[in-house]
Amino acid sequence: MSTNSVSFKFDIKPNKPLLIAGPCSAETEEQVIQLAQAIQSTCPQVSLLRAGIWKPRTRPNSFEGIGEKGLVWLKKASRINKIPVCTEVAKASHVEAALKAEIDVLWIGARSTVSPFIMQEIADALRGVDIPVMIKNPINPDLALWLGGIERIQQAGIKEIAAIHRGFSSYNTSKYRNVPNWEIPIELKRQAPNLPLICDPSHIGGRRELVGPLAQQAVNLQFDGLMIETHLEPDKAWSDAEQQITPDALAHLIASLSTSLKEASQEDVYPRLDTYRQEIDRLDNYILELLAERMNIAHQIGNYKKQESIAIHQPKRWAETVKRALELGETNGLSKSFILELFQKIHNESIERQAKN
Ligand code: PEP
Ligand code: MN
């Protein structure tokens, strides 16, 4: 198997997100080359060009990628514009073809990370190869599955690894194509602090106008990089037309990103930050004590229900509790979805406690 000649590294710098841009899919040779050129001239901060060659599509009979010939176009665009390139691989034969074509960086898509069999097949194909690999989160909100996929690639000996957060499928309707569930990448960063974490606001938002705000949100959360789908004529794109932006829009997005978050650590701000944090810690402690008290009562009520042969879950009572919480939440400016989720969690724990009697 050929080894890669270009040694791209995830060069992570504070306040300077690593930028990856390019079309959802490579469509024609001219498209790839012209786009690479446009990105280079309008957004020189972009350090890696992306394009999908094999596209995992939800339904059959839609455009499933241009296939292997696209690798040659990508490499040509890379040579002409002196920018490294990356593409998605989803099975061993993709890895082999991409390595043969000397693609610089690989990424593994959300529909692959979800399957340990596929991840192992890709990991085995990568054994003994020195190439950077980016692993997108699985489509379902499962941190262990994401970590498991990353571990398989690590165990194959790959040293340069990054994670990409592209949001999660949800049964509920939402303004996002894939809900961000920010707590999952935040927890990934806590468990793997040295793993570069890149955000893909294009696949989270699914709509052009959400890309900028999501990119800023990722920067605010200290993500290390951004992957943004870019196309010369987004409306005519062969896949993901609604979420792609032009190189000009990308340049504007980059220019308007406020990345100099370090300013918050200037001396005059510090004492105030400490005061806020002390106040938050005090309230968190209070919340925890109240929750413990609530759970103790759940335990007692569980005993009583058992004694009196009363069912643990009382749907009517639960409906009333939710209604009251939503009303009080609204009066206090708390969002419906937050209150509902919070109370569902509290209720679940309470049921567990009652069942333990
Ligand atoms: C993509 O990056 O074009 C892609 C298919 O992404 P995901 O795996 O996040 O759906
Ligand atoms: Mn896409």
mmCIF file of C-alpha atoms and ligand atoms in Angstrom:
data_model
loop_
_atom_site.group_PDB
_atom_site.id
_atom_site.type_symbol
_atom_site.label_atom_id
_atom_site.label_comp_id
_atom_site.label_asym_id
_atom_site.label_seq_id
_atom_site.Cartn_x
_atom_site.Cartn_y
_atom_site.Cartn_z
ATOM 1 C CA MET A 1 0.000 0.000 0.000
ATOM 2 C CA SER A 2 1.374 3.431 -0.861
ATOM 3 C CA THR A 3 2.239 5.860 1.903
ATOM 4 C CA ASN A 4 1.244 9.448 1.634
ATOM 5 C CA SER A 5 3.790 12.054 0.666
ATOM 6 C CA VAL A 6 2.158 15.246 1.996
ATOM 7 C CA SER A 7 2.298 15.506 5.737
ATOM 8 C CA PHE A 8 -0.747 17.510 6.707
ATOM 9 C CA LYS A 9 -1.068 18.078 10.438
ATOM 10 C CA PHE A 10 -3.996 19.319 12.483
ATOM 11 C CA ASP A 11 -2.246 22.502 13.447
ATOM 12 C CA ILE A 12 -4.395 23.753 16.264
ATOM 13 C CA LYS A 13 -3.902 27.344 17.408
ATOM 14 C CA PRO A 14 -5.945 29.230 19.980
ATOM 15 C CA ASN A 15 -8.329 31.778 18.432
ATOM 16 C CA LYS A 16 -7.477 30.613 14.934
ATOM 17 C CA PRO A 17 -9.844 27.856 13.817
ATOM 18 C CA LEU A 18 -8.565 25.381 11.247
ATOM 19 C CA LEU A 19 -10.707 25.956 8.151
ATOM 20 C CA ILE A 20 -11.843 23.239 5.757
ATOM 21 C CA ALA A 21 -14.017 24.137 2.757
ATOM 22 C CA GLY A 22 -15.212 22.676 -0.502
ATOM 23 C CA PRO A 23 -18.288 21.219 -2.154
ATOM 24 C CA CYS A 24 -20.497 18.544 -0.674
ATOM 25 C CA SER A 25 -19.695 16.511 -3.801
ATOM 26 C CA ALA A 26 -17.128 16.700 -6.552
ATOM 27 C CA GLU A 27 -19.247 17.101 -9.716
ATOM 28 C CA THR A 28 -16.918 17.874 -12.634
ATOM 29 C CA GLU A 29 -13.199 18.446 -13.029
ATOM 30 C CA GLU A 30 -13.751 22.154 -13.822
ATOM 31 C CA GLN A 31 -15.996 22.612 -10.792
ATOM 32 C CA VAL A 32 -13.401 21.189 -8.414
ATOM 33 C CA ILE A 33 -10.492 23.129 -9.915
ATOM 34 C CA GLN A 34 -12.344 26.458 -10.267
ATOM 35 C CA LEU A 35 -13.751 26.203 -6.771
ATOM 36 C CA ALA A 36 -10.332 25.410 -5.284
ATOM 37 C CA GLN A 37 -8.984 28.488 -7.059
ATOM 38 C CA ALA A 38 -11.857 30.697 -5.858
ATOM 39 C CA ILE A 39 -11.432 29.481 -2.281
ATOM 40 C CA GLN A 40 -7.682 30.065 -2.426
ATOM 41 C CA SER A 41 -8.066 33.621 -3.657
ATOM 42 C CA THR A 42 -11.057 34.748 -1.574
ATOM 43 C CA CYS A 43 -10.395 32.729 1.603
ATOM 44 C CA PRO A 44 -6.640 32.134 1.917
ATOM 45 C CA GLN A 45 -7.182 31.101 5.561
ATOM 46 C CA VAL A 46 -8.698 27.814 4.351
ATOM 47 C CA SER A 47 -6.058 25.134 4.804
ATOM 48 C CA LEU A 48 -7.803 21.993 3.555
ATOM 49 C CA LEU A 49 -10.095 21.437 0.570
ATOM 50 C CA ARG A 50 -12.973 18.950 0.927
ATOM 51 C CA ALA A 51 -15.098 17.117 -1.650
ATOM 52 C CA GLY A 52 -17.147 13.917 -1.456
ATOM 53 C CA ILE A 53 -16.500 11.343 -4.172
ATOM 54 C CA TRP A 54 -18.631 8.517 -2.781
ATOM 55 C CA LYS A 55 -21.838 9.937 -1.320
ATOM 56 C CA PRO A 56 -23.950 8.063 1.210
ATOM 57 C CA ARG A 57 -27.501 9.077 0.287
ATOM 58 C CA THR A 58 -30.565 8.360 2.361
ATOM 59 C CA ARG A 59 -32.659 7.187 -0.617
ATOM 60 C CA PRO A 60 -31.472 5.241 -3.692
ATOM 61 C CA ASN A 61 -31.556 6.716 -7.200
ATOM 62 C CA SER A 62 -30.180 10.075 -6.126
ATOM 63 C CA PHE A 63 -26.669 11.224 -7.053
ATOM 64 C CA GLU A 64 -24.304 8.860 -5.261
ATOM 65 C CA GLY A 65 -21.033 10.566 -6.074
ATOM 66 C CA ILE A 66 -18.807 10.709 -9.100
ATOM 67 C CA GLY A 67 -16.637 7.813 -7.934
ATOM 68 C CA GLU A 68 -12.948 7.143 -8.329
ATOM 69 C CA LYS A 69 -12.298 9.509 -11.241
ATOM 70 C CA GLY A 70 -13.040 12.388 -8.869
ATOM 71 C CA LEU A 71 -9.894 11.528 -6.921
ATOM 72 C CA VAL A 72 -7.806 12.570 -9.914
ATOM 73 C CA TRP A 73 -9.659 15.912 -10.130
ATOM 74 C CA LEU A 74 -9.127 16.521 -6.439
ATOM 75 C CA LYS A 75 -5.432 15.820 -6.712
ATOM 76 C CA LYS A 76 -5.141 18.087 -9.740
ATOM 77 C CA ALA A 77 -6.934 20.900 -7.880
ATOM 78 C CA SER A 78 -4.559 20.305 -4.988
ATOM 79 C CA ARG A 79 -1.453 20.550 -7.168
ATOM 80 C CA ILE A 80 -2.592 23.641 -9.071
ATOM 81 C CA ASN A 81 -3.682 25.521 -5.971
ATOM 82 C CA LYS A 82 -1.134 24.082 -3.543
ATOM 83 C CA ILE A 83 -3.755 23.086 -1.017
ATOM 84 C CA PRO A 84 -4.118 19.650 0.582
ATOM 85 C CA VAL A 85 -7.361 17.763 -0.093
ATOM 86 C CA CYS A 86 -9.643 15.421 1.823
ATOM 87 C CA THR A 87 -12.463 13.075 0.918
ATOM 88 C CA GLU A 88 -14.847 10.662 2.634
ATOM 89 C CA VAL A 89 -14.089 6.941 2.783
ATOM 90 C CA ALA A 90 -16.689 4.379 3.807
ATOM 91 C CA LYS A 91 -15.071 1.012 3.072
ATOM 92 C CA ALA A 92 -11.680 -0.630 2.532
ATOM 93 C CA SER A 93 -11.773 -0.205 -1.258
ATOM 94 C CA HIS A 94 -12.351 3.564 -0.824
ATOM 95 C CA VAL A 95 -9.348 3.770 1.497
ATOM 96 C CA GLU A 96 -7.170 1.901 -0.989
ATOM 97 C CA ALA A 97 -8.243 4.087 -3.927
ATOM 98 C CA ALA A 98 -7.798 7.318 -1.924
ATOM 99 C CA LEU A 99 -4.326 6.283 -0.752
ATOM 100 C CA LYS A 100 -3.335 5.279 -4.275
ATOM 101 C CA ALA A 101 -4.445 8.701 -5.519
ATOM 102 C CA GLU A 102 -2.406 10.298 -2.704
ATOM 103 C CA ILE A 103 -5.308 12.141 -1.143
ATOM 104 C CA ASP A 104 -3.867 14.011 1.848
ATOM 105 C CA VAL A 105 -6.523 13.555 4.522
ATOM 106 C CA LEU A 106 -9.508 11.197 4.888
ATOM 107 C CA TRP A 107 -12.769 11.616 6.723
ATOM 108 C CA ILE A 108 -15.232 9.015 7.880
ATOM 109 C CA GLY A 109 -18.900 9.997 7.592
ATOM 110 C CA ALA A 110 -21.667 9.829 10.151
ATOM 111 C CA ARG A 111 -23.305 6.836 8.490
ATOM 112 C CA SER A 112 -20.051 4.876 8.824
ATOM 113 C CA THR A 113 -19.129 5.824 12.404
ATOM 114 C CA VAL A 114 -22.447 4.334 13.404
ATOM 115 C CA SER A 115 -21.272 0.833 12.396
ATOM 116 C CA PRO A 116 -18.441 -0.887 14.320
ATOM 117 C CA PHE A 117 -18.061 -3.396 11.438
ATOM 118 C CA ILE A 118 -17.455 -0.608 8.913
ATOM 119 C CA MET A 119 -15.156 1.254 11.299
ATOM 120 C CA GLN A 120 -13.098 -1.892 11.826
ATOM 121 C CA GLU A 121 -12.934 -2.538 8.081
ATOM 122 C CA ILE A 122 -11.677 1.025 7.505
ATOM 123 C CA ALA A 123 -9.247 0.767 10.444
ATOM 124 C CA ASP A 124 -7.815 -2.490 9.048
ATOM 125 C CA ALA A 125 -7.332 -0.874 5.634
ATOM 126 C CA LEU A 126 -5.462 1.990 7.329
ATOM 127 C CA ARG A 127 -3.092 -0.196 9.353
ATOM 128 C CA GLY A 128 0.522 0.833 8.781
ATOM 129 C CA VAL A 129 -0.452 3.969 6.836
ATOM 130 C CA ASP A 130 0.510 7.480 7.867
ATOM 131 C CA ILE A 131 -2.432 9.692 6.936
ATOM 132 C CA PRO A 132 -4.560 12.114 8.974
ATOM 133 C CA VAL A 133 -8.135 10.928 9.546
ATOM 134 C CA MET A 134 -11.201 12.883 10.695
ATOM 135 C CA ILE A 135 -14.070 10.996 12.274
ATOM 136 C CA LYS A 136 -17.563 12.442 12.166
ATOM 137 C CA ASN A 137 -19.981 11.708 14.988
ATOM 138 C CA PRO A 138 -22.420 8.842 14.415
ATOM 139 C CA ILE A 139 -25.880 9.926 13.236
ATOM 140 C CA ASN A 140 -27.396 8.921 16.592
ATOM 141 C CA PRO A 141 -26.444 10.847 19.739
ATOM 142 C CA ASP A 142 -24.125 8.190 21.177
ATOM 143 C CA LEU A 143 -20.788 9.435 22.514
ATOM 144 C CA ALA A 144 -19.527 5.914 23.265
ATOM 145 C CA LEU A 145 -20.029 4.914 19.619
ATOM 146 C CA TRP A 146 -18.138 8.016 18.465
ATOM 147 C CA LEU A 147 -15.297 7.308 20.908
ATOM 148 C CA GLY A 148 -15.301 3.639 19.884
ATOM 149 C CA GLY A 149 -14.861 4.600 16.234
ATOM 150 C CA ILE A 150 -12.015 6.965 17.133
ATOM 151 C CA GLU A 151 -10.339 4.212 19.196
ATOM 152 C CA ARG A 152 -10.504 1.744 16.294
ATOM 153 C CA ILE A 153 -8.668 4.249 14.062
ATOM 154 C CA GLN A 154 -6.148 4.986 16.842
ATOM 155 C CA GLN A 155 -5.523 1.277 17.353
ATOM 156 C CA ALA A 156 -4.742 0.923 13.646
ATOM 157 C CA GLY A 157 -1.760 3.195 14.337
ATOM 158 C CA ILE A 158 -3.111 6.450 12.895
ATOM 159 C CA LYS A 159 -1.517 9.336 14.786
ATOM 160 C CA GLU A 160 -3.162 12.439 13.295
ATOM 161 C CA ILE A 161 -6.812 12.200 14.262
ATOM 162 C CA ALA A 162 -9.552 14.805 14.580
ATOM 163 C CA ALA A 163 -13.242 14.554 15.416
ATOM 164 C CA ILE A 164 -15.969 16.325 13.436
ATOM 165 C CA HIS A 165 -19.253 17.294 15.047
ATOM 166 C CA ARG A 166 -22.020 17.349 12.396
ATOM 167 C CA GLY A 167 -25.089 17.080 14.602
ATOM 168 C CA PHE A 168 -27.439 14.176 15.275
ATOM 169 C CA SER A 169 -30.620 12.771 13.782
ATOM 170 C CA SER A 170 -33.705 13.488 15.785
ATOM 171 C CA TYR A 171 -37.254 12.248 15.537
ATOM 172 C CA ASN A 172 -38.540 15.594 16.777
ATOM 173 C CA THR A 173 -38.981 18.460 14.350
ATOM 174 C CA SER A 174 -36.358 21.143 14.717
ATOM 175 C CA LYS A 175 -35.011 24.122 12.822
ATOM 176 C CA TYR A 176 -31.808 22.128 12.298
ATOM 177 C CA ARG A 177 -31.216 19.356 9.779
ATOM 178 C CA ASN A 178 -29.235 17.565 12.504
ATOM 179 C CA VAL A 179 -29.662 18.768 16.083
ATOM 180 C CA PRO A 180 -26.393 20.007 17.610
ATOM 181 C CA ASN A 181 -26.680 18.429 21.102
ATOM 182 C CA TRP A 182 -23.639 20.529 22.041
ATOM 183 C CA GLU A 183 -23.268 18.634 25.314
ATOM 184 C CA ILE A 184 -21.954 15.610 23.366
ATOM 185 C CA PRO A 185 -18.955 17.283 21.664
ATOM 186 C CA ILE A 186 -18.335 19.203 24.917
ATOM 187 C CA GLU A 187 -18.163 15.890 26.786
ATOM 188 C CA LEU A 188 -15.921 14.439 24.050
ATOM 189 C CA LYS A 189 -13.536 17.376 24.603
ATOM 190 C CA ARG A 190 -13.599 16.747 28.358
ATOM 191 C CA GLN A 191 -12.738 13.067 27.886
ATOM 192 C CA ALA A 192 -10.247 13.614 25.046
ATOM 193 C CA PRO A 193 -8.843 17.130 25.589
ATOM 194 C CA ASN A 194 -6.024 16.724 23.072
ATOM 195 C CA LEU A 195 -8.214 15.553 20.202
ATOM 196 C CA PRO A 196 -8.810 18.398 17.726
ATOM 197 C CA LEU A 197 -12.540 19.040 17.487
ATOM 198 C CA ILE A 198 -13.970 20.457 14.269
ATOM 199 C CA CYS A 199 -17.536 21.638 13.749
ATOM 200 C CA ASP A 200 -19.477 21.093 10.520
ATOM 201 C CA PRO A 201 -22.171 23.788 10.707
ATOM 202 C CA SER A 202 -23.343 22.964 7.158
ATOM 203 C CA HIS A 203 -24.708 19.524 8.044
ATOM 204 C CA ILE A 204 -26.019 20.703 11.428
ATOM 205 C CA GLY A 205 -27.931 23.626 9.929
ATOM 206 C CA GLY A 206 -28.967 22.156 6.602
ATOM 207 C CA ARG A 207 -29.853 25.706 5.545
ATOM 208 C CA ARG A 208 -27.499 28.429 4.340
ATOM 209 C CA GLU A 209 -28.626 31.080 6.819
ATOM 210 C CA LEU A 210 -27.840 28.852 9.803
ATOM 211 C CA VAL A 211 -24.220 28.181 8.819
ATOM 212 C CA GLY A 212 -22.774 31.503 10.059
ATOM 213 C CA PRO A 213 -24.512 31.558 13.466
ATOM 214 C CA LEU A 214 -23.614 27.877 14.046
ATOM 215 C CA ALA A 215 -19.982 28.515 13.103
ATOM 216 C CA GLN A 216 -19.869 31.384 15.625
ATOM 217 C CA GLN A 217 -21.479 29.172 18.254
ATOM 218 C CA ALA A 218 -18.785 26.522 17.666
ATOM 219 C CA VAL A 219 -16.051 29.153 18.009
ATOM 220 C CA ASN A 220 -17.673 30.376 21.226
ATOM 221 C CA LEU A 221 -17.535 26.796 22.519
ATOM 222 C CA GLN A 222 -13.805 26.620 21.701
ATOM 223 C CA PHE A 223 -13.973 24.202 18.793
ATOM 224 C CA ASP A 224 -10.621 23.914 17.010
ATOM 225 C CA GLY A 225 -11.879 24.138 13.447
ATOM 226 C CA LEU A 226 -14.747 24.425 10.986
ATOM 227 C CA MET A 227 -15.697 22.387 7.922
ATOM 228 C CA ILE A 228 -17.987 24.384 5.647
ATOM 229 C CA GLU A 229 -19.589 23.200 2.406
ATOM 230 C CA THR A 230 -18.812 25.684 -0.343
ATOM 231 C CA HIS A 231 -19.938 25.757 -3.972
ATOM 232 C CA LEU A 232 -19.622 28.245 -6.839
ATOM 233 C CA GLU A 233 -23.345 27.919 -7.598
ATOM 234 C CA PRO A 234 -24.920 26.467 -4.449
ATOM 235 C CA ASP A 235 -28.460 26.327 -5.850
ATOM 236 C CA LYS A 236 -27.262 24.103 -8.676
ATOM 237 C CA ALA A 237 -25.272 21.715 -6.446
ATOM 238 C CA TRP A 238 -25.879 18.011 -7.110
ATOM 239 C CA SER A 239 -26.226 17.314 -3.377
ATOM 240 C CA ASP A 240 -26.991 19.401 -0.276
ATOM 241 C CA ALA A 241 -27.845 22.480 -2.374
ATOM 242 C CA GLU A 242 -29.717 24.242 0.473
ATOM 243 C CA GLN A 243 -26.758 24.331 2.833
ATOM 244 C CA GLN A 244 -23.828 25.243 0.597
ATOM 245 C CA ILE A 245 -22.459 28.779 0.422
ATOM 246 C CA THR A 246 -20.364 30.604 -2.179
ATOM 247 C CA PRO A 247 -16.650 31.358 -1.629
ATOM 248 C CA ASP A 248 -17.636 35.035 -1.255
ATOM 249 C CA ALA A 249 -20.137 34.156 1.467
ATOM 250 C CA LEU A 250 -17.469 32.013 3.110
ATOM 251 C CA ALA A 251 -15.012 34.918 3.035
ATOM 252 C CA HIS A 252 -17.663 37.123 4.632
ATOM 253 C CA LEU A 253 -18.417 34.466 7.256
ATOM 254 C CA ILE A 254 -14.730 34.122 8.139
ATOM 255 C CA ALA A 255 -14.266 37.896 8.333
ATOM 256 C CA SER A 256 -17.250 38.326 10.609
ATOM 257 C CA LEU A 257 -16.347 35.457 12.986
ATOM 258 C CA SER A 258 -15.338 36.844 16.302
ATOM 259 C CA THR A 259 -12.512 34.531 17.266
ATOM 260 C CA SER A 260 -10.520 36.751 19.585
ATOM 261 C CA LEU A 261 -12.263 35.363 22.636
ATOM 262 C CA LYS A 262 -9.085 35.801 24.664
ATOM 263 C CA GLU A 263 -10.220 39.362 25.340
ATOM 264 C CA ALA A 264 -12.460 37.944 28.031
ATOM 265 C CA SER A 265 -9.336 37.213 30.029
ATOM 266 C CA GLN A 266 -8.192 40.828 30.161
ATOM 267 C CA GLU A 267 -7.583 41.968 33.698
ATOM 268 C CA ASP A 268 -10.599 44.207 34.138
ATOM 269 C CA VAL A 269 -12.960 41.366 33.245
ATOM 270 C CA TYR A 270 -11.447 38.718 35.509
ATOM 271 C CA PRO A 271 -12.800 39.799 38.893
ATOM 272 C CA ARG A 272 -16.306 40.022 37.491
ATOM 273 C CA LEU A 273 -15.991 36.589 35.911
ATOM 274 C CA ASP A 274 -15.020 35.194 39.313
ATOM 275 C CA THR A 275 -18.038 36.776 40.965
ATOM 276 C CA TYR A 276 -20.359 35.323 38.331
ATOM 277 C CA ARG A 277 -18.784 31.910 38.671
ATOM 278 C CA GLN A 278 -19.114 31.925 42.457
ATOM 279 C CA GLU A 279 -22.761 32.802 42.088
ATOM 280 C CA ILE A 280 -23.283 30.011 39.547
ATOM 281 C CA ASP A 281 -21.489 27.492 41.799
ATOM 282 C CA ARG A 282 -23.669 28.528 44.737
ATOM 283 C CA LEU A 283 -26.849 28.040 42.674
ATOM 284 C CA ASP A 284 -25.611 24.709 41.253
ATOM 285 C CA ASN A 285 -25.013 23.429 44.796
ATOM 286 C CA TYR A 286 -28.473 24.573 45.773
ATOM 287 C CA ILE A 287 -30.036 22.839 42.733
ATOM 288 C CA LEU A 288 -28.227 19.597 43.617
ATOM 289 C CA GLU A 289 -29.368 19.729 47.241
ATOM 290 C CA LEU A 290 -32.961 20.319 46.122
ATOM 291 C CA LEU A 291 -32.764 17.439 43.651
ATOM 292 C CA ALA A 292 -31.449 15.129 46.377
ATOM 293 C CA GLU A 293 -34.334 16.195 48.614
ATOM 294 C CA ARG A 294 -36.818 15.548 45.803
ATOM 295 C CA MET A 295 -35.368 12.078 45.190
ATOM 296 C CA ASN A 296 -35.592 11.233 48.912
ATOM 297 C CA ILE A 297 -39.285 12.014 48.797
ATOM 298 C CA ALA A 298 -39.592 9.905 45.641
ATOM 299 C CA HIS A 299 -38.125 7.030 47.644
ATOM 300 C CA GLN A 300 -40.669 7.522 50.438
ATOM 301 C CA ILE A 301 -43.614 7.878 48.064
ATOM 302 C CA GLY A 302 -42.425 4.689 46.351
ATOM 303 C CA ASN A 303 -42.627 2.812 49.662
ATOM 304 C CA TYR A 304 -46.062 4.178 50.340
ATOM 305 C CA LYS A 305 -47.395 3.308 46.871
ATOM 306 C CA LYS A 306 -46.111 -0.226 47.277
ATOM 307 C CA GLN A 307 -47.799 -0.561 50.652
ATOM 308 C CA GLU A 308 -51.099 0.731 49.260
ATOM 309 C CA SER A 309 -50.792 -1.104 45.896
ATOM 310 C CA ILE A 310 -50.770 2.156 43.933
ATOM 311 C CA ALA A 311 -49.069 2.120 40.505
ATOM 312 C CA ILE A 312 -45.759 4.020 40.396
ATOM 313 C CA HIS A 313 -46.545 6.016 37.277
ATOM 314 C CA GLN A 314 -49.740 8.022 37.307
ATOM 315 C CA PRO A 315 -50.188 9.530 33.812
ATOM 316 C CA LYS A 316 -52.743 12.128 34.952
ATOM 317 C CA ARG A 317 -50.554 13.396 37.767
ATOM 318 C CA TRP A 318 -47.551 13.499 35.387
ATOM 319 C CA ALA A 319 -49.517 15.491 32.791
ATOM 320 C CA GLU A 320 -50.444 18.010 35.493
ATOM 321 C CA THR A 321 -46.847 18.246 36.726
ATOM 322 C CA VAL A 322 -45.586 18.952 33.187
ATOM 323 C CA LYS A 323 -48.317 21.534 32.570
ATOM 324 C CA ARG A 324 -47.484 23.354 35.814
ATOM 325 C CA ALA A 325 -43.728 23.272 35.096
ATOM 326 C CA LEU A 326 -44.210 24.589 31.546
ATOM 327 C CA GLU A 327 -46.427 27.430 32.738
ATOM 328 C CA LEU A 328 -44.088 28.436 35.530
ATOM 329 C CA GLY A 329 -41.120 28.050 33.206
ATOM 330 C CA GLU A 330 -42.709 30.322 30.637
ATOM 331 C CA THR A 331 -43.489 32.963 33.253
ATOM 332 C CA ASN A 332 -39.805 32.889 34.174
ATOM 333 C CA GLY A 333 -38.517 33.054 30.617
ATOM 334 C CA LEU A 334 -37.410 29.417 30.351
ATOM 335 C CA SER A 335 -37.903 27.637 27.031
ATOM 336 C CA LYS A 336 -40.523 24.910 26.670
ATOM 337 C CA SER A 337 -38.067 22.358 25.269
ATOM 338 C CA PHE A 338 -35.617 22.933 28.133
ATOM 339 C CA ILE A 339 -38.283 22.537 30.832
ATOM 340 C CA LEU A 340 -39.776 19.463 29.166
ATOM 341 C CA GLU A 341 -36.397 17.760 28.831
ATOM 342 C CA LEU A 342 -35.380 18.697 32.372
ATOM 343 C CA PHE A 343 -38.598 17.375 33.873
ATOM 344 C CA GLN A 344 -38.461 14.193 31.790
ATOM 345 C CA LYS A 345 -34.986 13.540 33.235
ATOM 346 C CA ILE A 346 -36.111 14.294 36.797
ATOM 347 C CA HIS A 347 -39.201 12.140 36.362
ATOM 348 C CA ASN A 348 -37.180 9.203 34.998
ATOM 349 C CA GLU A 349 -34.803 9.318 37.950
ATOM 350 C CA SER A 350 -37.751 9.600 40.303
ATOM 351 C CA ILE A 351 -39.408 6.514 38.761
ATOM 352 C CA GLU A 352 -36.141 4.585 39.127
ATOM 353 C CA ARG A 353 -35.962 5.577 42.803
ATOM 354 C CA GLN A 354 -39.567 4.532 43.439
ATOM 355 C CA ALA A 355 -39.033 1.220 41.661
ATOM 356 C CA LYS A 356 -36.012 0.468 43.854
ATOM 357 C CA ASN A 357 -38.165 0.007 46.934
HETATM 358 C C1 PEP B 1 -20.556 15.128 3.923
HETATM 359 O O1 PEP B 1 -19.670 15.639 4.619
HETATM 360 O O2 PEP B 1 -20.825 15.491 2.777
HETATM 361 C C2 PEP B 1 -21.387 14.067 4.520
HETATM 362 C C3 PEP B 1 -21.952 13.123 3.804
HETATM 363 O O3 PEP B 1 -21.506 14.247 5.824
HETATM 364 P P1 PEP B 1 -22.190 13.382 7.010
HETATM 365 O O4 PEP B 1 -21.432 12.104 7.079
HETATM 366 O O5 PEP B 1 -21.943 14.287 8.162
HETATM 367 O O6 PEP B 1 -23.638 13.230 6.674
HETATM 368 MN MN MN B 2 -23.033 17.208 2.269
#
